[in-house]
Short mmCIF file of C-alpha atoms in Angstrom, two decimals:
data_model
loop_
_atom_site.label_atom_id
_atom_site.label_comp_id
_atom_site.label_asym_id
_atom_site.label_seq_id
_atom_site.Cartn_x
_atom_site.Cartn_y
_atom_site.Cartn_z
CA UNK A 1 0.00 0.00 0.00
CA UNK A 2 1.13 3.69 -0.82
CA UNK A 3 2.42 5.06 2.15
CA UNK A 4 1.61 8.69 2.41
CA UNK A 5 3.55 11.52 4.22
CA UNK A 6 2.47 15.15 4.62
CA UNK A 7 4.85 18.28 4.81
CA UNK A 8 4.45 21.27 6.44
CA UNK A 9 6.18 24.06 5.51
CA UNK A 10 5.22 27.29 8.00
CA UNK A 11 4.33 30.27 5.83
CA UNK A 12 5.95 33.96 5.86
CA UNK A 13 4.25 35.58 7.92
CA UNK A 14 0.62 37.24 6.43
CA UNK A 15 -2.36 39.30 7.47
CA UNK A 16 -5.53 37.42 8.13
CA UNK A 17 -3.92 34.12 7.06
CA UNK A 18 -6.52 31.17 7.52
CA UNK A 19 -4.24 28.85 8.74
CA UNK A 20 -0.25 29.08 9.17
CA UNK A 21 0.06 25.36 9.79
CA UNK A 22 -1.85 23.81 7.07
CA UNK A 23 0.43 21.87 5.08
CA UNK A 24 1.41 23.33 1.05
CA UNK A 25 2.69 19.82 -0.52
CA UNK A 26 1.57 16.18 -0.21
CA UNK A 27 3.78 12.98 -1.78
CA UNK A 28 3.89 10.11 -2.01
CA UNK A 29 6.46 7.41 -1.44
CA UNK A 30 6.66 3.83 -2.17
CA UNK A 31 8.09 0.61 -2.61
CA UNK A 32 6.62 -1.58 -4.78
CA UNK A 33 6.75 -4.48 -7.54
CA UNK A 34 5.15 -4.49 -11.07
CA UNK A 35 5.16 -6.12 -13.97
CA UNK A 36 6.81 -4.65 -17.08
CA UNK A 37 7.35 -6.08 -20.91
CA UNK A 38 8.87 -8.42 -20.61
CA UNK A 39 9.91 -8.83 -17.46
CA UNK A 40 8.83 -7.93 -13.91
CA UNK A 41 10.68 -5.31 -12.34
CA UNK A 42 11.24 -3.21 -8.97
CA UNK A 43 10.31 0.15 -8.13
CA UNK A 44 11.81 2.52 -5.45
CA UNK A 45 10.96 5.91 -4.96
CA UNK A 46 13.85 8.09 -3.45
CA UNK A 47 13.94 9.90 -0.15
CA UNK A 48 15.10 13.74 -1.38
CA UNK A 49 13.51 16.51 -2.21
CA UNK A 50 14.51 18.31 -5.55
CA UNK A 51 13.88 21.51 -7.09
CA UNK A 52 11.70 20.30 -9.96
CA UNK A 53 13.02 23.12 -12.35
CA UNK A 54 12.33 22.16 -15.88
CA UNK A 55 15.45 22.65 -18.38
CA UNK A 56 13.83 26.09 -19.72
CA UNK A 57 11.13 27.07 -17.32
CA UNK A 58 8.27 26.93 -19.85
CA UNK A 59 6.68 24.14 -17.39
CA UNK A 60 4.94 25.51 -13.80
CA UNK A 61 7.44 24.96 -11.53
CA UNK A 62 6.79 22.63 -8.90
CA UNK A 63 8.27 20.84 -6.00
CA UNK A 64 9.09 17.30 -6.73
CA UNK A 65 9.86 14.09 -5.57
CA UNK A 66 12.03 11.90 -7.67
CA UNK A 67 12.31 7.85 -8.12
CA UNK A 68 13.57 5.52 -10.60
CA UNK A 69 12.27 2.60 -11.35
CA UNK A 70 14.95 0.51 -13.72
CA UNK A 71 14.05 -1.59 -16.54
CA UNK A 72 15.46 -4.03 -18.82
CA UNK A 73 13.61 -5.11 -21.88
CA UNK A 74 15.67 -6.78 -24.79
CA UNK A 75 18.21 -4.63 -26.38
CA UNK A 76 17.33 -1.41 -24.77
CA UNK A 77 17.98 -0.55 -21.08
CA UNK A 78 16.55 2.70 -19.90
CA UNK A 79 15.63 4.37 -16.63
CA UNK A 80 12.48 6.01 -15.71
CA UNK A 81 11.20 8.36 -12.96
CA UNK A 82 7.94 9.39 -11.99
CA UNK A 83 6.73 12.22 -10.02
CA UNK A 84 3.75 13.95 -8.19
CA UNK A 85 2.96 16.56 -5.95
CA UNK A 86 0.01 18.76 -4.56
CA UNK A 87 0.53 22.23 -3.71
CA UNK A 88 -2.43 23.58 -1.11
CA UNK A 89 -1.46 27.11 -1.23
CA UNK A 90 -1.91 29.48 -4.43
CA UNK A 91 1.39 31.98 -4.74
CA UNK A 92 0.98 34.12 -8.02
CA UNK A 93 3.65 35.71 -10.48
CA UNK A 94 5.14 38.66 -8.19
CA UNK A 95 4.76 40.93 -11.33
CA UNK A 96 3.51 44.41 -10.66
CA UNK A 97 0.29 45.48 -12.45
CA UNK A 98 -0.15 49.06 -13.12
CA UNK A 99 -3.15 50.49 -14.41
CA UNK A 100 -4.21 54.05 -16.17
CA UNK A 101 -6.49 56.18 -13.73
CA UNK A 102 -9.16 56.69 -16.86
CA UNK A 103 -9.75 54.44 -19.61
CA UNK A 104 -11.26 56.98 -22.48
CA UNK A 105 -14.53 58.54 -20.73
CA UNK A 106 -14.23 56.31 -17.58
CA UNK A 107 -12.86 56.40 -14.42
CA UNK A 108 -10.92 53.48 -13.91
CA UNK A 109 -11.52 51.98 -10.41
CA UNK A 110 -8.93 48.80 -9.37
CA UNK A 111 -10.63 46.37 -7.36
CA UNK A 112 -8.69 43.57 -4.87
CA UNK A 113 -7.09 40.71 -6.43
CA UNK A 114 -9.36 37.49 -6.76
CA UNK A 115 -7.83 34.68 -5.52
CA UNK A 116 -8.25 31.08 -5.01
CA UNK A 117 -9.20 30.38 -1.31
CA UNK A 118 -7.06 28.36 -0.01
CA UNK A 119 -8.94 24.45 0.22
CA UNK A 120 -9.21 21.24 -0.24
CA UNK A 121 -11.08 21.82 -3.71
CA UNK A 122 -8.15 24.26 -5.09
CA UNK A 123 -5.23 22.08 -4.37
CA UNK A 124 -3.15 22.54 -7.34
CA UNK A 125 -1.81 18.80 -8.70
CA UNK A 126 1.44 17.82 -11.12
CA UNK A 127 2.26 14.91 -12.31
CA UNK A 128 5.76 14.07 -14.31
CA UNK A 129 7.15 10.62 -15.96
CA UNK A 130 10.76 11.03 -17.21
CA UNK A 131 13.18 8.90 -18.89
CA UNK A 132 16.00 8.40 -21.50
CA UNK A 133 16.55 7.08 -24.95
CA UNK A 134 19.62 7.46 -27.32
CA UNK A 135 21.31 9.78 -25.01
CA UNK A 136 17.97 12.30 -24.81
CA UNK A 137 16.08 12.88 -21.87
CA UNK A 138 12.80 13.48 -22.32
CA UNK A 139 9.90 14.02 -19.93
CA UNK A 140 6.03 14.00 -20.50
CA UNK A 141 4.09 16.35 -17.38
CA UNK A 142 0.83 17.49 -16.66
CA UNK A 143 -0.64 20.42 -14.27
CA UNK A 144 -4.19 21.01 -13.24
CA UNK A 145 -3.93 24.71 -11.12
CA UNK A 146 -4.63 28.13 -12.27
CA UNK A 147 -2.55 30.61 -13.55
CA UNK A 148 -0.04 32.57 -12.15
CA UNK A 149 -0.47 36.04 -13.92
CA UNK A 150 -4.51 37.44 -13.47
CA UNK A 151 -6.88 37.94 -16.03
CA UNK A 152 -8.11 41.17 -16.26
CA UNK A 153 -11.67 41.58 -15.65
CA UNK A 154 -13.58 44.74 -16.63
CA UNK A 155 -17.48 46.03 -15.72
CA UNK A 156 -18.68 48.94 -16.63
CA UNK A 157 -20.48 51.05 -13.58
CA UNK A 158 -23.68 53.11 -15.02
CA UNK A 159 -25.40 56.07 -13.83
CA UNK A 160 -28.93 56.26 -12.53
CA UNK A 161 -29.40 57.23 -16.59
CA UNK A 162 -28.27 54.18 -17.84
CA UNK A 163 -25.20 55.35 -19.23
CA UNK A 164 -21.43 53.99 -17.98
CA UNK A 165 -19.67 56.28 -15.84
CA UNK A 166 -17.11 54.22 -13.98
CA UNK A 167 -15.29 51.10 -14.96
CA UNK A 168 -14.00 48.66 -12.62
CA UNK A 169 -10.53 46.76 -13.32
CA UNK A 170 -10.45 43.34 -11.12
CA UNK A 171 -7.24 40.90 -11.48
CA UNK A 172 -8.47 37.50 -11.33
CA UNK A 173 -6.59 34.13 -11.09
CA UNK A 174 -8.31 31.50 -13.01
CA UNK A 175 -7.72 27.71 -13.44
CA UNK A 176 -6.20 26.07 -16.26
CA UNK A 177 -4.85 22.58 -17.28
CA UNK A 178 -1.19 22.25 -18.76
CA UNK A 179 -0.01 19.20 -20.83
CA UNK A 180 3.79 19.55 -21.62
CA UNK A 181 6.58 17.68 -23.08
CA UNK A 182 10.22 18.45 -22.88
CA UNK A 183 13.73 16.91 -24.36
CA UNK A 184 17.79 17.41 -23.74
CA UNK A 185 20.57 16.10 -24.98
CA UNK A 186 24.33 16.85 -25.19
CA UNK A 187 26.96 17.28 -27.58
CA UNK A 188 30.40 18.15 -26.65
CA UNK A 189 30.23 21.76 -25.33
CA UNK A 190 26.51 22.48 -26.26
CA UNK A 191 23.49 21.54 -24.64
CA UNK A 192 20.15 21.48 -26.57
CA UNK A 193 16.60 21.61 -24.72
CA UNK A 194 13.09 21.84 -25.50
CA UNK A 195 9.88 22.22 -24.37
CA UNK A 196 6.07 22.79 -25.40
CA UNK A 197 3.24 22.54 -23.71
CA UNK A 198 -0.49 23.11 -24.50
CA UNK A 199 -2.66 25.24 -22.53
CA UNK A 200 -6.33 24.58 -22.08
CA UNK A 201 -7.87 27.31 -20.21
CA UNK A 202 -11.72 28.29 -19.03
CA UNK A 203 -11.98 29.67 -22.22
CA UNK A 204 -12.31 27.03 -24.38
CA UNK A 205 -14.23 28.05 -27.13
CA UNK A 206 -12.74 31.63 -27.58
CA UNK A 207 -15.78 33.68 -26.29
CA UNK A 208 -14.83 35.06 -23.30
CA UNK A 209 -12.46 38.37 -24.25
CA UNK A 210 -11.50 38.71 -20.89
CA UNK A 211 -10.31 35.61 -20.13
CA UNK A 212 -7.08 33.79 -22.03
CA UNK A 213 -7.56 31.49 -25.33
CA UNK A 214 -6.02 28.03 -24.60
CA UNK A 215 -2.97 28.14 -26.37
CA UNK A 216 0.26 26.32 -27.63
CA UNK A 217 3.70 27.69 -26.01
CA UNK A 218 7.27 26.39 -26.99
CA UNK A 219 10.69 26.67 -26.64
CA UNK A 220 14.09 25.76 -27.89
CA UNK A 221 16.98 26.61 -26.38
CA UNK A 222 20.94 25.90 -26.67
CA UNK A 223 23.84 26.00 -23.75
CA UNK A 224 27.22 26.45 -24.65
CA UNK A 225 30.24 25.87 -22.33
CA UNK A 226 32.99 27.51 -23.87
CA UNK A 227 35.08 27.06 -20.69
CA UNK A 228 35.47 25.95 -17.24
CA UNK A 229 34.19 29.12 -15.70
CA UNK A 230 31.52 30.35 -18.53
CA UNK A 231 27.70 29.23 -19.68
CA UNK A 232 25.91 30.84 -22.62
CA UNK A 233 22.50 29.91 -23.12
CA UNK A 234 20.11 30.98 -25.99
CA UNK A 235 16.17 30.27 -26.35
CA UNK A 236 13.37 31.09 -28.22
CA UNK A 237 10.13 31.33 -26.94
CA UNK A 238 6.18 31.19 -29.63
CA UNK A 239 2.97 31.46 -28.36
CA UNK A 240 0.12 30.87 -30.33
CA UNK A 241 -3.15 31.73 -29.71
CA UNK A 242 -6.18 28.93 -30.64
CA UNK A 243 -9.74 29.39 -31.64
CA UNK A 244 -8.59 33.59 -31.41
CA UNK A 245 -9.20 36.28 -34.20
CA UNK A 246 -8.08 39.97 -33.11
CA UNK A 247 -10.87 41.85 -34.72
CA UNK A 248 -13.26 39.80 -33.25
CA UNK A 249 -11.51 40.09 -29.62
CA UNK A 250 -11.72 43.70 -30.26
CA UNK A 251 -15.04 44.14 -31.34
CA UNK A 252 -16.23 41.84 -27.79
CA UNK A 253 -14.35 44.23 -25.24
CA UNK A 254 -16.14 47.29 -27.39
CA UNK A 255 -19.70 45.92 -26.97
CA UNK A 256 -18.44 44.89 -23.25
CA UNK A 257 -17.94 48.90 -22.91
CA UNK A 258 -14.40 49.10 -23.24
CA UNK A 259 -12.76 52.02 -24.65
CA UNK A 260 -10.57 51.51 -27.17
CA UNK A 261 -9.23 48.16 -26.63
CA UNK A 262 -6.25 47.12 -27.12
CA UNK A 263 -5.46 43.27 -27.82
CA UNK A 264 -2.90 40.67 -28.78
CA UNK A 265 -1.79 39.15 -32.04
CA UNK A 266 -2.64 35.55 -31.93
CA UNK A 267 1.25 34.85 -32.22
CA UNK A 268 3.98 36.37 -30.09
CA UNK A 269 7.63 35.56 -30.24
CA UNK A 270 10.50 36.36 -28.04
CA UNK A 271 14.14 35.73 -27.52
CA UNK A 272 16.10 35.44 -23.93
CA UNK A 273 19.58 34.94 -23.07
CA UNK A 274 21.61 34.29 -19.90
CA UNK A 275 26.00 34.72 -19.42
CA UNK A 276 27.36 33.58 -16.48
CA UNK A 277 31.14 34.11 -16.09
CA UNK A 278 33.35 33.87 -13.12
CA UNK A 279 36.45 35.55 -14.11
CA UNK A 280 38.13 35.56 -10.48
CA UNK A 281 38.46 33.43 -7.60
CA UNK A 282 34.74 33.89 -5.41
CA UNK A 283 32.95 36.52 -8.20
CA UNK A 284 30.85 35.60 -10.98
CA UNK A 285 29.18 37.72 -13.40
CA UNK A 286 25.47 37.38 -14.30
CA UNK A 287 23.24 38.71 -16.92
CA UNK A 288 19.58 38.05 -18.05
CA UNK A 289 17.75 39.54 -21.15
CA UNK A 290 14.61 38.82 -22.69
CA UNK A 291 13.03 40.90 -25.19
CA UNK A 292 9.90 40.54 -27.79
CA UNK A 293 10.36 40.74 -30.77
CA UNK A 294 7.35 42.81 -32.15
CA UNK A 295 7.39 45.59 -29.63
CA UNK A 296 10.72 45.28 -28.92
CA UNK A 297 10.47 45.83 -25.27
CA UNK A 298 12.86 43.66 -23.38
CA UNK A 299 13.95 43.39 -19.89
CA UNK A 300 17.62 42.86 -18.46
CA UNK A 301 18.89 41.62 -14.69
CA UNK A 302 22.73 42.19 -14.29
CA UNK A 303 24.19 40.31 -11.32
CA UNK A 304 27.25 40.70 -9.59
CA UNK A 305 28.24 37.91 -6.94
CA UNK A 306 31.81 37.94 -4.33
CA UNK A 307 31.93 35.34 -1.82
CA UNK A 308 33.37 36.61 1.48
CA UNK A 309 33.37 33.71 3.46
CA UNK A 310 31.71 30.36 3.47
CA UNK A 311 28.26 30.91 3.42
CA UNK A 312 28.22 35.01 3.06
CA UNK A 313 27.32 36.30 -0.49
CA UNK A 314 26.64 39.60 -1.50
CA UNK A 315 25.04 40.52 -4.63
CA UNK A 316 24.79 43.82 -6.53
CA UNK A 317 22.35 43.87 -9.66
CA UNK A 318 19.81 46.23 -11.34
CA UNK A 319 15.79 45.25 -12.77
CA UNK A 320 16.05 47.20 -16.03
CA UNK A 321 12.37 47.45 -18.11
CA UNK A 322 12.08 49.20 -21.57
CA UNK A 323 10.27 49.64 -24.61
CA UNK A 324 7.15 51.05 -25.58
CA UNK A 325 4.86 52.96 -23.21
CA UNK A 326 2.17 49.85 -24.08
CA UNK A 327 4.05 46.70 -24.84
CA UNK A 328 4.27 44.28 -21.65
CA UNK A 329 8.05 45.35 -20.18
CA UNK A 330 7.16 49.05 -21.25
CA UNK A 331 4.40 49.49 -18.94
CA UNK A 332 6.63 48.08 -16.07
CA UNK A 333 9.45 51.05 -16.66
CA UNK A 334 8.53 52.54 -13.15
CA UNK A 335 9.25 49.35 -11.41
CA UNK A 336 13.19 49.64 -12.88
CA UNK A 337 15.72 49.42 -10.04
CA UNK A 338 19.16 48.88 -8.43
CA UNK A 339 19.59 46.48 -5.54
CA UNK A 340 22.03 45.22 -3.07
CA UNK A 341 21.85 41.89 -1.12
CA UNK A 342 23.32 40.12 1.82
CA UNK A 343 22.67 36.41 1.70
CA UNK A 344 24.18 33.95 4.74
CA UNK A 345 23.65 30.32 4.63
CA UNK A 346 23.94 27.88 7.36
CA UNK A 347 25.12 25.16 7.16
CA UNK A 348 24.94 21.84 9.89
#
């Protein structure tokens, strides 16, 4: 029988949380037999706790518990892991949202954030199997949770006329399903990864403007090691829309009482790069840039690490936004900034 074990992590501290000692994650962990083609083989899920970062990010992240369980069919030997997890507390995309004060004729009123309450019914569930095959590992996942970044929802207030006066702007987090795949394989000094995933949202029929289309997302990505002490790594990044038509979007939000709408292409392409070098003993050298390549807005995070002691880091780095006033890194100009950090770890 499954054998199951609950964690409790204690949450930062929050106003009017509901409960600081409910548990976030459930596993489980196993031993068991099965039988495989052709043989019958063991299973033995492993003790440690990983990351579960995906080899681009594309994927939700999610804590994960890995196993292997080793088989050995005629002429191919290969190793497969499977994981699961349930996360009982929702944490969004820490993204700033800023919003005009008047949209055309309307005052623009921002209601409270929507979130998903934090029960039984809203536990958020992933599910990976991994494995290898001519030197490629490949991994097939699914996630039923909701989004991370809000949809924005929008309601016009009218007068005691009938006519709109006011319009009220609420972020709200909705659920989704993700199905993804993801590959990566090595040769030499590069590393190439990739990853898609299909996105079947609330809206599944394209009717609802305010709410996302499901869509397809993708990326590839390369990683070169030119040396010891330097990593490169290059990706691009599609979205496509499905079951979406601009014109039609655009003529919804206008009948919803929306002024002047303004709505996205039902493909949208980026590119992102990281450099990390470490060109003395204890520093390394960090940068991050994405940008889009339509608006060409793009975002960079320099990053400059010494090591004082074992343990004590301190960082220096800027959050640098830019493009135009209304493509997505645009709009988050304001939130540009320099910071300094002190990080200690302890160790046992």
């Amino acid at each position: 029988m499954p054998r199951w074990i609950l964690i409790t992590k204690k949450p930062k501290p929050r106003a009017a949380a509901p409960n600081p000692a409910q548990p976030e994650w459930i596993f489980t962990r196993w031993k068991c037999t099965w039988i495989s083609i052709p043989r019958i083989s063991t299973c033995a899920w492993a003790n440690s706790l990983s990351s579960g970062d995906k080899p681009i990010g594309l994927i939700p992240l999610i804590i994960s518990i890995p196993g292997t369980i080793k088989t050995f069919p005629p002429k191919l030997k290969t190793t497969a892991s499977r994981e699961a997890v349930g996360v009982f507390h929702f944490l969004p995309h820490k993204i700033p949202l800023s919003f005009p004060d008047s949209l055309g004729p309307f005052a623009a009123r921002l209601q409270p954030a929507r979130r998903p309450a934090d029960k039984l019914a809203n536990t958020e569930l992933g599910f990976r199997l991994s494995s290898q095959i001519f030197q490629i590992d490949y991994s097939f996942s699914y996630f039923h949770g909701f989004d991370k970044s809000p949809s924005i929802m929008f309601q016009p207030v009218f007068n005691p006329f009938g006519a709109p006066q006011d319009m009220l702007i609420t972020p709200e987090y909705k659920p989704y399903q993700v199905f993804g795949a993801d590959f990566v394989t090595t040769r030499g000094q590069f590393a190439l990864k990739g990853e898609g995933a299909y996105f079947r949202t609330e809206d599944t029929e394209g009717i609802k403007p305010f709410i996302e289309n499901p869509h397809l997302k993708y990326v590839l990505g390369m990683d070169y090691y030119p040396r010891d002490d330097m990593h490169l790594n290059v990706q691009f990044v599609q979205k496509i829309r499905l079951k979406y038509d601009p014109n039609q979007e655009q003529r919804r939000l206008q009948e919803l009482g929306v002024y002047n709408p303004r709505v996205a292409d039902r493909r949208e392409q980026s590119l992102s790069t990281m450099l990390k070098f470490e060109p003395l003993n204890f520093t390394s050298v960090q940068l991050i840039g994405v940008m889009n390549l339509k608006d060409r807005d793009f975002f960079l995070l320099p990053i400059l690490n010494y090591q004082f002691a074992d343990g004590l880091n301190i960082y220096g780095g800027a959050t640098i936004f830019s493009g135009p006033e209304e493509s997505p890194f645009g709009r988050s100009k304001p939130y540009s900034r320099a910071f300094v950090e002190v990080k200690y770890s302890f160790s046992r």
